[in-house]
């Protein structure tokens, strides 16, 4: 770390004279994020026709909190490299392994490699964990809204909640095109409400996430209030965050991770 | 070098304008703000410069209109990896605002803050010399809300998280006070050509 960076971290954070500010949740270890580490694929699990979970051995992994992401890099023979961000899907543990869940983006440079070439034994590079803003240490009541692969960092929170048997309230609303496209379907429990936008089982309505999904959860009013985490495409993030605001969730208690 | 088995990547394009590790997003303009897009009207918008200046001052949209118009045509680079080429922003050069508040010689850094409370820190030198703007327009039209409208800071030679959306003000300081992403592990300066993504880069 340079001298200026060290000084910067020591300085008191600037508080803007504006309506609200959403503080980060955890201090971030700059050193861990700066180093590229080798991650070896140890297993692949199909979640849906378009998404798979990849398990990696990362012996030097510094540990993470649910909600954090990493930077992943693939390098071609001529030195050309492509790097993308991916959320940690696994809950923090000391297994020396992490899991990522990747959607297969049509013609996607990085996700395409994972879905058509990658197999156990292959190595990639990762750096992280990154960003403390979307992290959930398991302290505050958590209201999670996700769509598509946006469920990935939220599932890390759900898994953490279960693994530690936390009693702080946690609720999740996830949106998928259809039951077949619902990532982690088998793992979702009573904490989760599902919304299907294109096709649903008989008797289940089809449509966008709506006030009717969000309002009953906000009405629960856990002690200290909900910390809301919204993740998905920009279109979903805009829609879901507006639903929350309209239902009375304070804007400074909404954290948004947009996958672009 | 750690070669990935079977990875060839996209066809290589000769693009001298592309900083290391970036790709050309083409017509896409991803939105990556971490907060709720505010409902901020032009009438509600204001921009203030204070801190180490002779004459702190606040502008509304009408007052900003009296300053000379200035445009930026060029490229922008996001730390998540995309770059966007040949974009055109219309607004006012930050030099024009700074000229009127007269920064002290002791001012070395600034914190830019948004109407949402978002903050980002920059060396003052990156905000002067015709390299930074307050942008009101994109491609000849009012800047869309999700991209920071009515007005955003524009510092196109640094990663785009420095170009605070819904810009509300600058406070000039004699030291660096890390802003939102800088406190979240991102680099103090963020020069894409040196790939300064995270602190420690
Ligand atoms: C914080 C964060 C967390 C994320 N977490 C996840 C996650 O958990 N799971 C997940 O699946 N995704 C996640 N993403 C999205 C992920 O980073 C990638 O954007 C996604 O996997 C697509 O990458 P790709 O290389 O497969 O596709 P790309 O090759 O990047 O393609 C994406 C789109 O851009 C176009 N494109 C890109 N580059 C070019 C080019 N050079 N020429 C032409 N067109 C181009 C493609 O046509 C396509 O439409 C996350 C993103 C962020 C920012």
Short mmCIF file of C-alpha atoms and ligand atoms in Angstrom, two decimals:
data_model
loop_
_atom_site.label_atom_id
_atom_site.label_comp_id
_atom_site.label_asym_id
_atom_site.label_seq_id
_atom_site.Cartn_x
_atom_site.Cartn_y
_atom_site.Cartn_z
CA UNK A 1 0.00 0.00 0.00
CA UNK A 2 1.32 3.44 -0.86
CA UNK A 3 1.70 6.13 1.76
CA UNK A 4 -1.27 8.11 0.46
CA UNK A 5 -3.49 5.06 0.49
CA UNK A 6 -2.51 4.28 4.08
CA UNK A 7 -3.24 7.84 5.10
CA UNK A 8 -6.53 7.78 3.23
CA UNK A 9 -7.79 4.74 5.13
CA UNK A 10 -6.93 6.40 8.42
CA UNK A 11 -8.82 9.58 7.53
CA UNK A 12 -12.33 10.14 8.81
CA UNK A 13 -14.92 9.48 6.12
CA UNK A 14 -16.42 12.58 4.58
CA UNK A 15 -20.09 13.01 5.45
CA UNK A 16 -21.97 14.81 2.69
CA UNK A 17 -24.56 17.42 3.67
CA UNK A 18 -27.24 15.63 1.66
CA UNK A 19 -30.41 13.75 2.46
CA UNK A 20 -28.91 10.34 3.00
CA UNK A 21 -25.83 8.26 2.60
CA UNK A 22 -25.56 4.49 2.60
CA UNK A 23 -22.45 3.43 4.48
CA UNK A 24 -20.48 0.30 3.59
CA UNK A 25 -20.96 -2.74 5.78
CA UNK A 26 -17.41 -3.99 6.24
CA UNK A 27 -13.90 -2.68 6.01
CA UNK A 28 -12.18 -4.09 2.96
CA UNK A 29 -8.78 -5.73 2.99
CA UNK A 30 -6.95 -3.97 0.18
CA UNK A 31 -4.06 -6.43 0.20
CA UNK A 32 -6.19 -9.53 -0.43
CA UNK A 33 -7.94 -7.83 -3.31
CA UNK A 34 -4.67 -6.83 -4.96
CA UNK A 35 -3.31 -10.35 -5.46
CA UNK A 36 -4.31 -12.71 -8.26
CA UNK A 37 -4.64 -16.26 -7.00
CA UNK A 38 -5.00 -19.54 -8.84
CA UNK A 39 -8.41 -21.15 -8.50
CA UNK A 40 -8.76 -24.80 -9.57
CA UNK A 41 -12.15 -26.11 -10.64
CA UNK A 42 -13.03 -29.11 -8.48
CA UNK A 43 -16.64 -29.62 -9.49
CA UNK A 44 -19.46 -28.43 -11.72
CA UNK A 45 -23.16 -28.60 -10.80
CA UNK A 46 -25.94 -27.81 -13.23
CA UNK A 47 -28.55 -25.52 -11.68
CA UNK A 48 -30.80 -24.76 -14.67
CA UNK A 49 -30.53 -25.24 -18.45
CA UNK A 50 -28.59 -21.94 -18.56
CA UNK A 51 -26.75 -21.75 -15.25
CA UNK A 52 -24.17 -23.90 -13.51
CA UNK A 53 -22.30 -23.72 -10.25
CA UNK A 54 -18.53 -24.07 -10.38
CA UNK A 55 -16.63 -25.11 -7.27
CA UNK A 56 -13.01 -23.99 -6.94
CA UNK A 57 -10.15 -24.79 -4.63
CA UNK A 58 -8.47 -21.51 -3.68
CA UNK A 59 -5.93 -22.43 -1.01
CA UNK A 60 -5.03 -18.82 -0.20
CA UNK A 61 -8.61 -17.50 -0.09
CA UNK A 62 -8.77 -14.76 2.57
CA UNK A 63 -12.42 -15.50 3.40
CA UNK A 64 -15.43 -13.38 2.48
CA UNK A 65 -18.78 -12.21 3.69
CA UNK A 66 -22.03 -13.11 1.93
CA UNK A 67 -22.77 -10.54 -0.78
CA UNK A 68 -19.16 -9.86 -1.77
CA UNK A 69 -17.82 -10.57 -5.24
CA UNK A 70 -14.50 -11.28 -6.88
CA UNK A 71 -12.75 -10.51 -10.15
CA UNK A 72 -12.06 -13.51 -12.34
CA UNK A 73 -9.54 -13.63 -15.18
CA UNK A 74 -9.03 -15.99 -18.11
CA UNK A 75 -5.80 -15.77 -20.10
CA UNK A 76 -5.28 -16.95 -23.69
CA UNK A 77 -2.03 -18.37 -25.06
CA UNK A 78 -0.99 -15.04 -26.57
CA UNK A 79 -1.37 -13.23 -23.25
CA UNK A 80 -4.81 -11.76 -24.01
CA UNK A 81 -6.89 -11.73 -20.84
CA UNK A 82 -10.60 -11.24 -20.12
CA UNK A 83 -11.79 -10.38 -16.63
CA UNK A 84 -15.30 -10.22 -15.15
CA UNK A 85 -16.89 -9.79 -11.75
CA UNK A 86 -18.73 -12.71 -10.12
CA UNK A 87 -20.54 -12.87 -6.82
CA UNK A 88 -19.57 -15.46 -4.26
CA UNK A 89 -22.38 -18.03 -4.14
CA UNK A 90 -21.02 -20.08 -1.26
CA UNK A 91 -21.34 -19.05 2.35
CA UNK A 92 -18.09 -18.22 4.09
CA UNK A 93 -16.46 -21.33 5.51
CA UNK A 94 -12.94 -22.59 6.04
CA UNK A 95 -13.01 -25.33 3.41
CA UNK A 96 -10.48 -23.56 1.16
CA UNK A 97 -13.16 -23.74 -1.53
CA UNK A 98 -15.50 -21.18 -3.03
CA UNK A 99 -18.44 -21.50 -5.42
CA UNK A 100 -19.62 -19.26 -8.25
CA UNK A 101 -22.83 -19.64 -10.26
CA UNK A 102 -22.64 -18.44 -13.84
CA UNK A 103 -25.39 -17.77 -16.31
CA UNK A 104 -24.52 -18.82 -19.85
CA UNK A 105 -24.59 -15.50 -21.73
CA UNK A 106 -25.03 -16.03 -25.49
CA UNK A 107 -21.61 -15.49 -27.10
CA UNK A 108 -20.28 -14.52 -23.68
CA UNK A 109 -16.52 -14.51 -23.68
CA UNK A 110 -16.03 -15.66 -20.09
CA UNK A 111 -19.31 -17.39 -19.25
CA UNK A 112 -19.11 -19.10 -22.66
CA UNK A 113 -15.75 -20.64 -21.75
CA UNK A 114 -17.15 -21.89 -18.45
CA UNK A 115 -20.20 -23.46 -20.04
CA UNK A 116 -18.55 -25.04 -23.06
CA UNK A 117 -14.91 -25.75 -22.18
CA UNK A 118 -14.32 -25.76 -18.43
CA UNK A 119 -13.96 -29.03 -16.54
CA UNK A 120 -12.55 -30.09 -13.17
CA UNK A 121 -8.80 -29.61 -13.00
CA UNK A 122 -8.84 -26.40 -15.06
CA UNK A 123 -7.36 -23.32 -13.46
CA UNK A 124 -8.40 -19.67 -13.64
CA UNK A 125 -7.31 -16.65 -11.64
CA UNK A 126 -9.30 -14.70 -9.05
CA UNK A 127 -8.74 -11.68 -6.85
CA UNK A 128 -10.90 -10.68 -3.96
CA UNK A 129 -13.12 -10.56 -2.07
CA UNK A 130 -14.14 -7.11 -3.32
CA UNK A 131 -16.44 -4.39 -2.03
CA UNK A 132 -17.95 -4.20 1.42
CA UNK A 133 -21.05 -2.36 0.31
CA UNK A 134 -23.27 -5.29 -0.60
CA UNK A 135 -21.89 -7.48 2.17
CA UNK A 136 -24.19 -8.86 4.87
CA UNK A 137 -22.34 -9.83 8.05
CA UNK A 138 -25.47 -11.55 9.40
CA UNK A 139 -26.24 -8.82 11.89
CA UNK A 140 -29.28 -6.88 10.63
CA UNK A 141 -32.64 -8.27 9.46
CA UNK A 142 -32.20 -8.90 5.74
CA UNK A 143 -34.78 -8.47 3.01
CA UNK A 144 -33.41 -9.89 -0.24
CA UNK A 145 -34.83 -9.20 -3.71
CA UNK A 146 -33.22 -10.88 -6.71
CA UNK A 147 -33.87 -11.87 -10.30
CA UNK A 148 -32.10 -14.33 -12.58
CA UNK A 149 -28.46 -14.76 -11.58
CA UNK A 150 -29.03 -11.86 -9.16
CA UNK A 151 -30.02 -14.54 -6.67
CA UNK A 152 -26.36 -15.65 -6.41
CA UNK A 153 -25.04 -13.23 -3.74
CA UNK A 154 -28.40 -13.45 -1.93
CA UNK A 155 -28.10 -17.25 -1.75
CA UNK A 156 -24.74 -16.82 -0.05
CA UNK A 157 -26.63 -14.83 2.62
CA UNK A 158 -29.36 -17.49 2.94
CA UNK A 159 -26.73 -20.24 3.23
CA UNK A 160 -24.81 -18.24 5.82
CA UNK A 161 -28.02 -17.68 7.78
CA UNK A 162 -28.67 -21.44 7.81
CA UNK A 163 -25.08 -22.56 8.42
CA UNK A 164 -24.79 -20.33 11.47
CA UNK A 165 -28.41 -20.90 12.56
CA UNK A 166 -28.81 -17.14 12.87
CA UNK A 167 -32.07 -15.98 14.38
CA UNK A 168 -32.05 -12.51 12.83
CA UNK A 169 -35.00 -12.38 10.36
CA UNK A 170 -34.21 -13.06 6.70
CA UNK A 171 -36.68 -13.09 3.79
CA UNK A 172 -36.03 -13.48 0.08
CA UNK A 173 -38.14 -12.80 -3.00
CA UNK A 174 -36.69 -14.22 -6.22
CA UNK A 175 -37.90 -13.77 -9.74
CA UNK A 176 -37.21 -16.20 -12.59
CA UNK A 177 -38.66 -16.65 -16.06
CA UNK A 178 -40.01 -20.09 -15.21
CA UNK A 179 -39.59 -22.83 -12.60
CA UNK A 180 -36.98 -24.48 -14.87
CA UNK A 181 -34.94 -21.25 -14.88
CA UNK A 182 -35.08 -20.80 -11.12
CA UNK A 183 -31.51 -21.10 -9.82
CA UNK A 184 -31.14 -23.05 -6.51
CA UNK A 185 -34.80 -24.15 -6.73
CA UNK A 186 -34.19 -27.25 -4.61
CA UNK A 187 -32.48 -25.25 -1.89
CA UNK A 188 -35.08 -22.54 -1.40
CA UNK A 189 -37.01 -22.81 1.85
CA UNK A 190 -39.85 -21.10 3.68
CA UNK A 191 -37.83 -17.86 3.80
CA UNK A 192 -38.30 -17.50 0.02
CA UNK A 193 -41.17 -16.27 -2.15
CA UNK A 194 -40.84 -17.09 -5.85
CA UNK A 195 -42.14 -14.97 -8.72
CA UNK A 196 -42.37 -16.32 -12.28
CA UNK A 197 -42.41 -13.84 -15.14
CA UNK A 198 -43.07 -16.05 -18.20
CA UNK A 199 -44.34 -19.46 -17.18
CA UNK A 200 -45.46 -20.92 -13.87
CA UNK A 201 -46.86 -24.18 -12.52
CA UNK A 202 -50.63 -24.55 -12.90
CA UNK A 203 -52.48 -22.28 -10.50
CA UNK A 204 -49.50 -19.99 -9.88
CA UNK A 205 -49.81 -16.51 -11.35
CA UNK A 206 -47.36 -15.28 -14.00
CA UNK A 207 -46.08 -11.71 -13.79
CA UNK A 208 -43.51 -9.25 -12.56
CA UNK A 209 -42.50 -8.78 -8.96
CA UNK A 210 -45.12 -6.44 -7.52
CA UNK A 211 -46.15 -4.46 -4.46
CA UNK A 212 -48.18 -7.48 -3.30
CA UNK A 213 -44.94 -9.47 -2.90
CA UNK A 214 -43.08 -6.74 -1.05
CA UNK A 215 -45.71 -5.08 1.13
CA UNK A 216 -46.40 -8.05 3.47
CA UNK A 217 -42.68 -8.40 4.16
CA UNK A 218 -42.25 -4.72 4.93
CA UNK A 219 -45.26 -4.95 7.22
CA UNK A 220 -43.34 -7.45 9.38
CA UNK A 221 -41.16 -4.56 10.67
CA UNK A 222 -38.43 -6.52 12.48
CA UNK A 223 -36.61 -4.74 15.31
CA UNK A 224 -34.14 -2.26 13.82
CA UNK A 225 -35.85 -2.44 10.43
CA UNK A 226 -34.92 -4.34 7.26
CA UNK A 227 -31.64 -3.89 5.45
CA UNK A 228 -32.71 -4.47 1.82
CA UNK A 229 -30.40 -6.05 -0.76
CA UNK A 230 -31.45 -5.89 -4.42
CA UNK A 231 -29.55 -7.76 -7.12
CA UNK A 232 -30.06 -8.45 -10.81
CA UNK A 233 -30.07 -6.69 -14.15
CA UNK A 234 -30.32 -2.92 -14.14
CA UNK A 235 -33.95 -3.13 -15.29
CA UNK A 236 -34.83 -5.39 -12.38
CA UNK A 237 -32.84 -3.30 -9.90
CA UNK A 238 -34.68 -0.13 -10.91
CA UNK A 239 -38.06 -1.88 -10.69
CA UNK A 240 -37.45 -3.67 -7.39
CA UNK A 241 -35.86 -0.68 -5.66
CA UNK A 242 -38.86 1.47 -6.63
CA UNK A 243 -41.20 -1.16 -5.18
CA UNK A 244 -39.30 -1.01 -1.92
CA UNK A 245 -39.33 2.79 -1.76
CA UNK A 246 -43.04 2.89 -2.60
CA UNK A 247 -43.71 0.38 0.19
CA UNK A 248 -41.93 2.60 2.70
CA UNK A 249 -38.42 1.14 2.86
CA UNK A 250 -35.98 4.02 3.60
CA UNK A 251 -33.66 4.69 0.65
CA UNK A 252 -30.61 4.63 2.90
CA UNK A 253 -31.41 1.02 3.83
CA UNK A 254 -31.43 -0.25 0.24
CA UNK A 255 -28.26 -1.70 -1.27
CA UNK A 256 -28.20 -2.46 -4.97
CA UNK A 257 -25.85 -4.70 -6.96
CA UNK A 258 -26.42 -4.31 -10.70
CA UNK A 259 -24.96 -6.97 -12.97
CA UNK A 260 -25.10 -4.50 -15.89
CA UNK B 1 1.57 -16.14 -17.19
CA UNK B 2 -1.27 -18.42 -16.16
CA UNK B 3 -2.79 -19.66 -19.42
CA UNK B 4 -6.36 -20.93 -19.23
CA UNK B 5 -6.76 -24.23 -21.10
CA UNK B 6 -8.92 -23.87 -24.19
CA UNK B 7 -9.53 -20.14 -23.79
CA UNK B 8 -8.99 -18.13 -26.95
CA UNK B 9 -11.15 -15.08 -26.26
CA UNK B 10 -12.75 -12.76 -28.74
CA UNK B 11 -10.99 -11.88 -31.96
CA UNK B 12 -8.30 -9.32 -31.07
CA UNK B 13 -9.11 -5.82 -32.17
CA UNK B 14 -6.39 -3.26 -32.67
CA UNK B 15 -7.75 -0.52 -30.50
CA UNK B 16 -5.22 1.94 -29.15
CA UNK B 17 -8.06 3.65 -27.26
CA UNK B 18 -8.74 0.63 -25.06
CA UNK B 19 -6.99 0.71 -21.66
CA UNK B 20 -5.61 -2.58 -20.31
CA UNK B 21 -8.23 -5.11 -19.19
CA UNK B 22 -11.13 -3.18 -20.76
CA UNK B 23 -13.53 -4.20 -23.55
CA UNK B 24 -15.60 -2.17 -25.95
CA UNK B 25 -19.22 -2.16 -24.77
CA UNK B 26 -20.43 -0.90 -28.14
CA UNK B 27 -23.89 0.62 -27.87
CA UNK B 28 -24.47 -0.64 -24.33
CA UNK B 29 -24.21 1.75 -21.42
CA UNK B 30 -24.48 -0.37 -18.27
CA UNK B 31 -25.84 1.24 -15.09
CA UNK B 32 -23.95 0.31 -11.94
CA UNK B 33 -25.03 2.72 -9.19
CA UNK B 34 -25.34 1.11 -5.77
CA UNK B 35 -28.22 3.29 -4.63
CA UNK B 36 -31.81 3.91 -5.63
CA UNK B 37 -32.07 6.25 -8.64
CA UNK B 38 -33.33 9.48 -7.03
CA UNK B 39 -36.34 11.41 -8.26
CA UNK B 40 -34.43 14.64 -8.69
CA UNK B 41 -35.93 17.31 -10.92
CA UNK B 42 -33.99 20.09 -12.63
CA UNK B 43 -35.71 22.53 -10.26
CA UNK B 44 -34.44 20.56 -7.24
CA UNK B 45 -30.90 20.33 -8.53
CA UNK B 46 -28.10 22.49 -7.15
CA UNK B 47 -24.32 22.37 -7.19
CA UNK B 48 -22.06 23.83 -4.50
CA UNK B 49 -18.31 24.27 -4.20
CA UNK B 50 -16.93 24.95 -0.72
CA UNK B 51 -14.05 23.98 1.56
CA UNK B 52 -10.67 25.55 0.83
CA UNK B 53 -11.95 28.31 -1.47
CA UNK B 54 -12.20 32.10 -1.17
CA UNK B 55 -15.85 32.33 -2.03
CA UNK B 56 -18.04 29.23 -1.49
CA UNK B 57 -20.88 29.27 -3.95
CA UNK B 58 -24.03 27.40 -4.98
CA UNK B 59 -25.46 27.27 -8.49
CA UNK B 60 -28.87 26.14 -9.65
CA UNK B 61 -29.50 25.08 -13.25
CA UNK B 62 -30.24 28.66 -14.36
CA UNK B 63 -27.08 30.05 -12.76
CA UNK B 64 -25.00 27.26 -14.31
CA UNK B 65 -26.46 28.16 -17.70
CA UNK B 66 -24.78 31.60 -17.50
CA UNK B 67 -21.37 29.88 -17.57
CA UNK B 68 -19.80 29.11 -20.94
CA UNK B 69 -21.01 25.83 -22.46
CA UNK B 70 -18.37 23.17 -23.00
CA UNK B 71 -18.64 19.67 -24.48
CA UNK B 72 -16.67 16.47 -24.15
CA UNK B 73 -16.47 14.04 -27.04
CA UNK B 74 -14.41 10.97 -26.36
CA UNK B 75 -14.28 7.74 -24.40
CA UNK B 76 -15.34 6.62 -20.92
CA UNK B 77 -14.05 3.65 -18.92
CA UNK B 78 -15.82 1.75 -16.14
CA UNK B 79 -13.88 -0.21 -13.54
CA UNK B 80 -16.13 -3.24 -14.12
CA UNK B 81 -14.43 -3.63 -17.52
CA UNK B 82 -16.42 -1.85 -20.20
CA UNK B 83 -15.32 1.18 -22.16
CA UNK B 84 -17.55 3.25 -24.38
CA UNK B 85 -16.15 5.09 -27.36
CA UNK B 86 -17.03 8.41 -28.95
CA UNK B 87 -19.65 9.57 -26.49
CA UNK B 88 -20.70 13.20 -26.37
CA UNK B 89 -21.57 15.05 -23.18
CA UNK B 90 -22.67 18.70 -23.02
CA UNK B 91 -22.22 20.86 -19.95
CA UNK B 92 -19.87 23.32 -18.32
CA UNK B 93 -16.17 22.91 -17.69
CA UNK B 94 -15.38 22.55 -14.00
CA UNK B 95 -12.67 25.19 -14.52
CA UNK B 96 -15.45 27.75 -15.07
CA UNK B 97 -17.01 26.90 -11.70
CA UNK B 98 -13.66 26.79 -9.89
CA UNK B 99 -12.61 30.15 -11.33
CA UNK B 100 -15.53 31.76 -9.51
CA UNK B 101 -14.86 30.23 -6.08
CA UNK B 102 -11.05 30.72 -6.27
CA UNK B 103 -9.46 27.63 -4.66
CA UNK B 104 -6.80 28.25 -2.01
CA UNK B 105 -3.23 27.31 -2.85
CA UNK B 106 -3.44 24.73 -0.06
CA UNK B 107 -6.26 22.76 -1.74
CA UNK B 108 -4.93 19.45 -3.09
CA UNK B 109 -7.98 17.14 -3.16
CA UNK B 110 -11.73 17.27 -3.48
CA UNK B 111 -14.61 15.13 -2.35
CA UNK B 112 -17.42 15.12 -4.90
CA UNK B 113 -20.82 14.28 -3.41
CA UNK B 114 -24.19 13.49 -4.88
CA UNK B 115 -27.74 14.37 -4.01
CA UNK B 116 -28.02 10.70 -2.98
CA UNK B 117 -25.13 10.96 -0.55
CA UNK B 118 -22.70 9.07 -2.79
CA UNK B 119 -19.16 10.40 -2.46
CA UNK B 120 -15.93 10.04 -4.38
CA UNK B 121 -12.52 11.57 -3.78
CA UNK B 122 -10.19 13.01 -6.41
CA UNK B 123 -6.91 14.88 -6.61
CA UNK B 124 -7.76 18.50 -7.47
CA UNK B 125 -5.33 18.31 -10.39
CA UNK B 126 -7.67 15.80 -12.05
CA UNK B 127 -10.54 18.28 -11.89
CA UNK B 128 -8.77 21.22 -13.51
CA UNK B 129 -7.12 22.03 -16.83
CA UNK B 130 -10.10 21.25 -19.05
CA UNK B 131 -10.35 17.61 -17.94
CA UNK B 132 -13.57 17.70 -15.90
CA UNK B 133 -17.13 18.87 -16.50
CA UNK B 134 -20.54 19.16 -14.96
CA UNK B 135 -22.54 17.37 -17.66
CA UNK B 136 -26.23 18.07 -18.29
CA UNK B 137 -26.63 16.46 -21.68
CA UNK B 138 -25.79 13.18 -23.35
CA UNK B 139 -25.81 12.97 -27.15
CA UNK B 140 -27.68 16.27 -27.32
CA UNK B 141 -30.46 15.24 -24.93
CA UNK B 142 -30.97 15.74 -21.17
CA UNK B 143 -28.89 13.22 -19.24
CA UNK B 144 -31.19 10.30 -18.26
CA UNK B 145 -31.85 9.92 -14.51
CA UNK B 146 -30.25 6.47 -14.25
CA UNK B 147 -27.08 7.92 -15.76
CA UNK B 148 -26.99 10.78 -13.27
CA UNK B 149 -29.44 13.35 -14.65
CA UNK B 150 -30.13 16.23 -14.23
CA UNK B 151 -26.34 16.57 -13.84
CA UNK B 152 -23.30 14.45 -13.17
CA UNK B 153 -19.64 15.11 -12.68
CA UNK B 154 -17.64 13.99 -15.72
CA UNK B 155 -13.97 13.09 -15.32
CA UNK B 156 -13.49 10.88 -18.36
CA UNK B 157 -9.75 10.26 -17.95
CA UNK B 158 -10.41 8.35 -14.70
CA UNK B 159 -12.58 5.25 -14.09
CA UNK B 160 -16.19 6.30 -14.22
CA UNK B 161 -17.03 5.82 -10.52
CA UNK B 162 -15.20 9.14 -10.07
CA UNK B 163 -17.81 10.82 -12.32
CA UNK B 164 -20.40 11.14 -9.55
CA UNK B 165 -24.01 10.96 -10.74
CA UNK B 166 -26.61 13.45 -9.42
CA UNK B 167 -23.72 15.74 -8.49
CA UNK B 168 -24.49 18.05 -5.56
CA UNK B 169 -21.15 19.54 -4.70
CA UNK B 170 -17.39 19.54 -4.29
CA UNK B 171 -15.59 20.18 -1.04
CA UNK B 172 -11.96 21.17 -1.50
CA UNK B 173 -9.49 19.79 1.04
CA UNK B 174 -5.76 19.78 1.74
CA UNK B 175 -5.72 15.96 2.02
CA UNK B 176 -7.43 12.91 0.54
CA UNK B 177 -10.65 11.78 2.25
CA UNK B 178 -11.75 8.49 0.71
CA UNK B 179 -15.24 8.46 -0.80
CA UNK B 180 -17.76 5.66 -1.13
CA UNK B 181 -15.91 3.20 -3.38
CA UNK B 182 -12.51 4.32 -2.13
CA UNK B 183 -13.61 3.20 1.36
CA UNK B 184 -14.83 -0.01 -0.23
CA UNK B 185 -11.38 -0.99 -1.46
CA UNK B 186 -11.18 0.91 -4.73
CA UNK B 187 -8.16 2.93 -5.80
CA UNK B 188 -7.59 6.51 -4.60
CA UNK B 189 -6.96 7.83 -8.13
CA UNK B 190 -8.39 5.30 -10.61
CA UNK B 191 -6.36 5.89 -13.76
CA UNK B 192 -7.55 3.31 -16.32
CA UNK B 193 -4.29 3.48 -18.30
CA UNK B 194 -2.40 2.27 -15.22
CA UNK B 195 -5.23 -0.11 -14.34
CA UNK B 196 -5.65 1.42 -10.87
CA UNK B 197 -8.81 -0.50 -9.96
CA UNK B 198 -8.30 -1.44 -6.33
CA UNK B 199 -6.21 0.09 -3.56
CA UNK B 200 -2.84 -1.58 -3.85
CA UNK B 201 -2.90 -1.63 -7.69
C1 LIG C 1 -20.61 -7.07 -9.19
C2 LIG C 1 -21.02 -8.06 -10.27
C3 LIG C 1 -21.33 -9.36 -9.91
C4 LIG C 1 -21.71 -10.29 -10.88
N1 LIG C 1 -22.03 -11.57 -10.49
C5 LIG C 1 -22.44 -12.47 -11.42
C6 LIG C 1 -22.82 -13.80 -11.02
O1 LIG C 1 -22.77 -14.17 -9.84
N2 LIG C 1 -23.21 -14.67 -11.99
C7 LIG C 1 -23.27 -14.30 -13.32
O2 LIG C 1 -23.64 -15.14 -14.15
N3 LIG C 1 -22.92 -13.05 -13.71
C8 LIG C 1 -22.49 -12.13 -12.80
N4 LIG C 1 -22.13 -10.86 -13.21
C9 LIG C 1 -22.05 -10.56 -14.66
C10 LIG C 1 -20.68 -10.99 -15.17
O3 LIG C 1 -19.68 -10.12 -14.65
C11 LIG C 1 -20.53 -10.93 -16.70
O4 LIG C 1 -20.95 -9.68 -17.15
C12 LIG C 1 -21.30 -12.01 -17.42
O5 LIG C 1 -20.87 -13.30 -17.00
C13 LIG C 1 -21.09 -11.89 -18.92
O6 LIG C 1 -19.73 -12.02 -19.22
P1 LIG C 1 -19.28 -12.81 -20.54
O7 LIG C 1 -17.81 -12.64 -20.69
O8 LIG C 1 -19.80 -14.19 -20.53
O9 LIG C 1 -20.07 -12.03 -21.64
P2 LIG C 1 -19.49 -10.84 -22.53
O10 LIG C 1 -18.57 -11.40 -23.53
O11 LIG C 1 -19.01 -9.76 -21.65
O12 LIG C 1 -20.82 -10.44 -23.19
C14 LIG C 1 -21.85 -9.74 -22.47
C15 LIG C 1 -22.58 -8.91 -23.45
O13 LIG C 1 -21.73 -7.89 -23.93
C16 LIG C 1 -21.49 -8.05 -25.30
N5 LIG C 1 -20.02 -7.88 -25.49
C17 LIG C 1 -19.07 -7.84 -24.55
N6 LIG C 1 -17.85 -7.65 -25.04
C18 LIG C 1 -18.00 -7.56 -26.36
C19 LIG C 1 -17.10 -7.35 -27.43
N7 LIG C 1 -15.77 -7.22 -27.25
N8 LIG C 1 -17.62 -7.34 -28.66
C20 LIG C 1 -18.93 -7.49 -28.85
N9 LIG C 1 -19.83 -7.65 -27.88
C21 LIG C 1 -19.39 -7.71 -26.65
C22 LIG C 1 -21.96 -9.47 -25.64
O14 LIG C 1 -22.48 -9.56 -26.94
C23 LIG C 1 -23.04 -9.73 -24.63
O15 LIG C 1 -24.28 -9.25 -25.03
C24 LIG C 1 -21.77 -9.91 -12.24
C25 LIG C 1 -21.46 -8.60 -12.59
C26 LIG C 1 -21.09 -7.67 -11.63
C27 LIG C 1 -20.78 -6.26 -12.06
#
